[in-house]
Short mmCIF file of C-alpha atoms in Angstrom, two decimals:
data_model
loop_
_atom_site.label_atom_id
_atom_site.label_comp_id
_atom_site.label_asym_id
_atom_site.label_seq_id
_atom_site.Cartn_x
_atom_site.Cartn_y
_atom_site.Cartn_z
CA MET A 74 126.83 207.91 287.11
CA THR A 75 123.94 208.26 284.76
CA GLY A 76 121.55 211.15 284.58
CA ALA A 77 118.75 208.83 285.68
CA ILE A 78 120.18 208.83 289.22
CA GLN A 79 118.92 211.71 291.32
CA THR A 80 119.58 212.72 294.90
CA GLU A 81 116.23 214.03 296.11
CA HIS A 82 114.37 212.06 298.73
CA GLU A 83 111.44 210.30 297.12
CA PHE A 84 109.47 207.13 297.59
CA ALA A 85 109.08 204.44 294.98
CA ARG A 86 105.66 203.22 293.94
CA PRO A 87 104.78 199.70 295.11
CA ILE A 88 105.32 197.08 292.44
CA ARG A 89 101.80 195.98 291.48
CA SER A 90 102.71 193.50 288.78
CA ALA A 91 105.81 192.18 287.10
CA ALA A 92 106.69 189.46 284.64
CA ARG A 93 108.98 187.88 287.23
CA ARG A 94 108.94 188.08 291.03
CA VAL A 95 112.33 189.25 292.28
CA LEU A 96 113.94 188.74 295.70
CA PHE A 97 116.93 190.80 296.81
CA CYS A 98 119.15 189.10 299.39
CA ARG A 99 121.65 191.56 300.91
CA SER A 100 124.73 190.60 302.91
CA GLY A 101 126.32 192.30 305.87
CA GLY A 102 129.27 194.63 305.46
CA GLY A 103 129.47 197.20 308.25
CA MET A 104 129.14 200.95 307.72
CA ARG A 105 131.04 200.83 304.43
CA GLY A 106 128.64 198.07 303.43
CA LEU A 107 125.82 200.63 303.48
CA ASP A 108 127.67 202.62 300.82
CA ILE A 109 128.37 199.52 298.72
CA HIS A 110 124.79 198.28 298.97
CA CYS A 111 123.52 201.68 297.92
CA GLY A 112 125.71 201.59 294.81
CA ILE A 113 124.52 198.06 293.96
CA TRP A 114 120.90 199.15 294.40
CA LEU A 115 121.42 202.17 292.16
CA ALA A 116 122.82 199.96 289.40
CA LEU A 117 119.95 197.49 289.66
CA ALA A 118 117.38 200.28 289.45
CA ASP A 119 119.25 201.82 286.55
CA ALA A 120 118.89 198.45 284.77
CA GLY A 121 115.16 198.36 285.55
CA ILE A 122 115.49 195.59 288.16
CA HIS A 123 113.37 196.04 291.30
CA SER A 124 112.57 193.76 294.21
CA ALA A 125 109.19 192.39 295.21
CA ALA A 126 110.63 191.32 298.58
CA ASN A 127 113.88 191.69 300.52
CA SER A 128 116.05 189.81 302.96
CA GLY A 129 119.12 191.17 304.69
CA THR A 130 121.70 190.95 307.45
CA SER A 131 123.30 193.88 309.30
CA ALA A 132 124.07 196.60 306.70
CA GLY A 133 121.97 194.61 304.25
CA ALA A 134 119.08 194.65 306.72
CA ILE A 135 119.18 198.45 306.91
CA ILE A 136 119.17 198.96 303.15
CA SER A 137 116.55 196.23 302.72
CA ALA A 138 114.31 197.97 305.27
CA LEU A 139 114.51 201.19 303.25
CA ASP A 140 113.77 199.25 300.06
CA SER A 141 110.79 197.50 301.63
CA ARG A 142 109.55 200.80 303.03
CA GLY A 143 109.41 202.19 299.49
CA TRP A 144 112.54 204.32 299.34
CA THR A 145 114.27 204.71 296.01
CA PRO A 146 118.02 204.05 295.80
CA ALA A 147 118.46 207.71 294.86
CA ALA A 148 116.83 208.71 298.14
CA CYS A 149 119.10 206.27 299.98
CA ARG A 150 122.13 207.84 298.31
CA GLY A 151 120.98 211.29 299.38
CA LEU A 152 120.62 210.09 302.96
CA LEU A 153 124.04 208.44 303.09
CA LEU A 154 125.87 211.39 301.57
CA ASN A 155 124.59 213.53 304.43
CA LEU A 156 125.79 211.08 307.09
CA ARG A 157 129.16 211.20 308.81
CA ASP A 158 130.72 208.70 311.18
CA ARG A 159 129.68 210.84 314.14
CA HIS A 160 126.02 210.36 313.22
CA VAL A 161 126.40 206.63 313.94
CA ARG A 162 129.44 206.27 316.17
CA ARG A 163 129.37 207.41 319.77
CA ASP A 164 132.12 205.93 321.92
CA ARG A 165 131.22 205.14 325.47
CA PHE A 166 132.97 207.29 328.06
CA LEU A 167 136.59 206.20 328.54
CA TRP A 168 135.77 202.73 327.25
CA GLN A 169 139.45 201.92 326.70
CA LEU A 170 140.10 202.25 330.43
CA ARG A 171 136.99 200.24 331.32
CA ILE A 172 137.43 197.48 328.75
CA ARG A 173 137.61 194.76 331.41
CA TRP A 174 134.20 195.68 332.78
CA ILE A 175 132.09 196.60 329.74
CA SER A 176 130.53 194.39 327.05
CA HIS A 177 130.49 196.96 324.22
CA PHE A 178 132.27 200.19 323.33
CA LEU A 179 129.78 202.09 321.12
CA ASP A 180 126.61 203.74 322.39
CA PRO A 181 123.65 202.65 320.18
CA SER A 182 121.59 205.80 320.79
CA ARG A 183 122.61 207.58 317.58
CA ILE A 184 121.96 204.69 315.22
CA SER A 185 118.70 204.04 317.10
CA GLY A 186 117.71 207.65 316.42
CA LEU A 187 118.48 207.27 312.71
CA LEU A 188 116.39 204.12 312.51
CA ALA A 189 113.51 205.85 314.30
CA ALA A 190 113.67 208.70 311.79
CA HIS A 191 113.76 206.59 308.64
CA VAL A 192 112.46 203.07 309.36
CA PRO A 193 108.85 202.25 310.33
CA TRP A 194 108.13 200.87 313.76
CA ARG A 195 106.62 197.57 312.64
CA PHE A 196 107.07 195.10 309.79
CA ASP A 197 103.40 195.35 308.84
CA MET A 198 103.94 199.02 307.90
CA LEU A 199 106.19 198.02 304.97
CA ILE A 200 105.00 197.79 301.37
CA LYS A 201 107.24 194.80 300.54
CA PRO A 202 107.89 191.67 302.63
CA LEU A 203 111.16 191.77 304.57
CA THR A 204 113.21 189.21 306.51
CA VAL A 205 115.89 190.47 308.91
CA TRP A 206 118.54 188.06 310.18
CA ALA A 207 119.95 188.20 313.71
CA THR A 208 121.75 185.87 316.12
CA ASN A 209 120.05 184.69 319.29
CA GLU A 210 122.10 185.11 322.46
CA PRO A 211 123.36 183.06 324.12
CA SER A 212 122.29 180.02 322.06
CA GLY A 213 123.92 181.27 318.84
CA ALA A 214 120.91 180.19 316.77
CA GLN A 215 120.17 182.16 313.60
CA ARG A 216 116.77 183.80 313.44
CA GLY A 217 114.92 185.25 310.48
CA ILE A 218 112.58 187.95 311.82
CA ASN A 219 109.70 189.14 309.63
CA SER A 220 107.10 190.44 312.06
CA GLY A 221 106.79 192.64 315.13
CA ASP A 222 109.21 195.45 316.01
CA LEU A 223 111.12 196.26 312.81
CA ARG A 224 113.49 198.82 314.33
CA ALA A 225 114.54 196.43 317.09
CA ALA A 226 115.12 193.66 314.55
CA VAL A 227 117.30 195.86 312.32
CA LEU A 228 119.23 197.21 315.31
CA ALA A 229 119.83 193.67 316.54
CA SER A 230 120.95 192.51 313.10
CA MET A 231 123.73 195.14 313.02
CA SER A 232 124.74 194.96 316.70
CA ILE A 233 128.21 193.46 316.36
CA ALA A 234 129.19 191.70 319.58
CA GLY A 235 131.57 193.83 321.60
CA VAL A 236 130.77 196.91 319.50
CA PHE A 237 127.06 197.42 320.30
CA PRO A 238 124.98 195.85 323.09
CA PRO A 239 122.55 193.00 322.31
CA VAL A 240 118.93 193.96 321.65
CA ARG A 241 115.96 192.55 323.49
CA ILE A 242 113.06 191.37 321.32
CA GLY A 243 110.27 189.88 323.39
CA ALA A 244 111.87 187.68 326.00
CA GLU A 245 115.04 187.00 324.00
CA TRP A 246 118.26 188.85 323.24
CA PHE A 247 119.74 189.19 319.76
CA SER A 248 122.92 190.54 318.16
CA ASP A 249 124.61 190.77 314.76
CA GLY A 250 123.31 188.24 312.24
CA GLY A 251 126.65 188.03 310.44
CA PRO A 252 128.29 185.28 312.56
CA THR A 253 125.43 182.84 311.86
CA ASN A 254 123.87 184.01 308.58
CA TYR A 255 125.94 186.59 306.73
CA LEU A 256 123.89 186.15 303.54
CA GLY A 257 120.45 185.52 305.00
CA LEU A 258 117.79 184.21 302.64
CA ALA A 259 114.01 184.55 303.04
CA ALA A 260 112.33 181.27 303.99
CA ASP A 261 110.01 181.44 300.96
CA TRP A 262 112.82 182.04 298.46
CA GLU A 263 111.72 179.12 296.30
CA THR A 264 108.51 181.00 295.39
CA PHE A 265 110.45 183.72 293.55
CA ASP A 266 111.40 183.70 289.89
CA ASP A 267 114.66 185.62 290.24
CA ILE A 268 116.97 185.87 293.27
CA TYR A 269 119.72 188.46 293.44
CA PHE A 270 122.43 187.81 296.01
CA LEU A 271 123.96 191.22 296.72
CA ILE A 272 127.29 190.95 298.53
CA ALA A 273 128.84 194.11 299.98
CA SER A 274 132.11 192.61 301.19
CA PRO A 275 134.76 192.46 298.48
CA PRO A 276 137.16 189.56 298.98
CA ARG A 277 140.00 190.79 301.15
CA GLN A 278 143.63 190.01 300.45
CA TYR A 279 145.86 189.52 303.48
CA PRO A 280 149.61 188.91 303.64
CA VAL A 281 150.66 185.30 303.12
CA GLU A 282 152.98 185.46 306.12
CA ARG A 283 151.57 184.90 309.57
CA GLY A 284 151.23 188.61 310.35
CA GLY A 285 150.17 190.27 313.58
CA ILE A 286 147.23 189.61 315.88
CA LEU A 287 144.78 191.91 314.08
CA THR A 288 145.76 190.63 310.62
CA ARG A 289 145.29 187.02 311.68
CA LEU A 290 141.95 187.80 313.34
CA MET A 291 140.59 189.66 310.29
CA ARG A 292 141.83 186.91 307.98
CA ASN A 293 139.91 184.30 309.97
CA ILE A 294 136.76 186.43 309.96
CA ALA A 295 137.11 186.76 306.18
CA TRP A 296 137.37 182.97 305.86
CA LEU A 297 134.24 182.57 307.98
CA ILE A 298 132.35 184.99 305.73
CA GLU A 299 133.48 183.19 302.58
CA ASP A 300 132.40 179.83 304.02
CA GLN A 301 128.94 181.18 304.84
CA ILE A 302 128.51 182.71 301.39
CA GLY A 303 129.63 179.49 299.74
CA GLU A 304 127.29 177.32 301.81
CA THR A 305 124.30 179.55 301.06
CA LEU A 306 124.94 179.64 297.33
CA HIS A 307 125.62 175.90 297.17
CA SER A 308 122.37 175.13 298.99
CA VAL A 309 120.33 177.36 296.70
CA HIS A 310 122.01 175.93 293.61
CA ARG A 311 120.98 172.40 294.63
CA ARG A 312 117.38 173.33 295.46
CA ALA A 313 116.55 175.93 292.80
CA HIS A 314 113.68 174.85 290.58
CA ALA A 315 113.56 174.85 286.80
CA GLY A 316 113.05 178.32 285.43
CA GLN A 317 114.36 180.02 288.57
CA ARG A 318 117.24 182.38 287.89
CA ILE A 319 119.98 183.08 290.45
CA PHE A 320 122.28 186.08 290.18
CA VAL A 321 125.31 186.90 292.33
CA LEU A 322 126.50 190.51 292.35
CA ARG A 323 129.68 191.30 294.27
CA PRO A 324 131.27 194.52 293.05
CA HIS A 325 135.01 194.86 293.33
CA VAL A 326 135.73 198.12 295.11
CA ALA A 327 138.70 199.57 296.96
CA ASN A 328 139.47 197.82 300.25
CA THR A 329 140.01 201.08 302.10
CA GLY A 330 138.73 202.04 305.52
CA GLY A 331 137.45 199.85 308.30
CA SER A 332 134.00 198.34 308.56
CA LEU A 333 133.09 200.86 311.28
CA ARG A 334 133.66 203.88 309.04
CA PHE A 335 131.73 205.31 306.11
CA ASN A 336 133.41 205.63 302.73
CA HIS A 337 130.89 207.36 300.49
CA LYS A 338 133.21 207.10 297.48
CA LEU A 339 132.26 203.43 297.44
CA ILE A 340 128.72 204.31 296.32
CA ASP A 341 129.87 205.36 292.86
CA GLN A 342 132.49 202.60 292.72
CA ALA A 343 129.90 199.94 293.54
CA PHE A 344 127.46 201.46 291.06
CA SER A 345 129.97 201.29 288.20
CA ALA A 346 131.25 197.82 289.10
CA THR A 347 127.73 196.40 289.47
CA ARG A 348 126.59 197.92 286.20
CA THR A 349 129.55 196.23 284.50
CA GLN A 350 128.65 192.90 286.10
CA LEU A 351 125.02 193.20 285.03
CA GLU A 352 126.04 193.95 281.46
CA ALA A 353 128.37 190.92 281.48
CA LEU A 354 125.56 188.68 282.69
CA ARG A 355 123.23 189.93 279.96
CA CYS A 356 125.85 189.43 277.29
CA ALA A 357 126.68 185.93 278.53
CA ASN A 358 123.16 184.56 278.28
CA ASN A 359 119.95 186.50 278.69
CA ASN A 360 117.89 183.33 279.06
CA SER A 361 120.15 181.26 281.29
CA THR A 362 118.76 179.38 284.28
CA ASN A 363 120.93 179.06 287.40
CA SER A 364 124.08 179.49 285.31
CA GLU A 365 124.71 182.87 286.95
CA LEU A 366 125.42 181.17 290.25
CA LYS A 367 129.14 181.22 290.86
#
């Protein structure tokens, strides 16, 4: 990593003016997705690319909230390196024996405490606009939340069904945004000059043979994610206006560890891979319009 990347906790200055307005759109990705998103963010900052607004789902919602609050990626890295699985995971008492009678197996109190310590209470306390994507229960409708209780919205966006309980916002209940909008996009995306789609889930390779129950389940989830990503990018490609530039950054990192575990080695891996992708995009065509969309 370059010498420009530091680990002290600091806040970025609000972007007052820029030649081009930039939107970061961050995908889900679980706990390891936080590490990957941090590495992507570090590489973007190292290249002098900063957001004017953010949109995110699940892990992407957490990192986007820090970005919109004014955190630097270096500060985010410092925070993550001090976190262990136990700071987020807290299994409910004997959940394996009670699995028929409970709706979730992780206690959300620890992640709620982390959000309370590092994320403002309300959206209007942010310095950059933010959209957080969650799924309404039980209708299954996708919802982009950009006002009100920020911590509840972020917690809902990452509350995977069966893992964490749904979150009540107003009179409605919400859970993980991934099943309905894995790569959530701000409603006003067409007003931005540059859009960066930041994807923290490297394509997974599963055995060709039928495999066991878990393998088949994870393979189908991976297909669902790929379909959502493809639909989002196709829609934006059709509607993007002249002069609007679309970038897709999806660093290839090691597929090690589950989505409910940290892997802080992925921060540096994602940083290096994203920096390589950015350099390739610049070399291909610095003035291209929508040709970066793949």
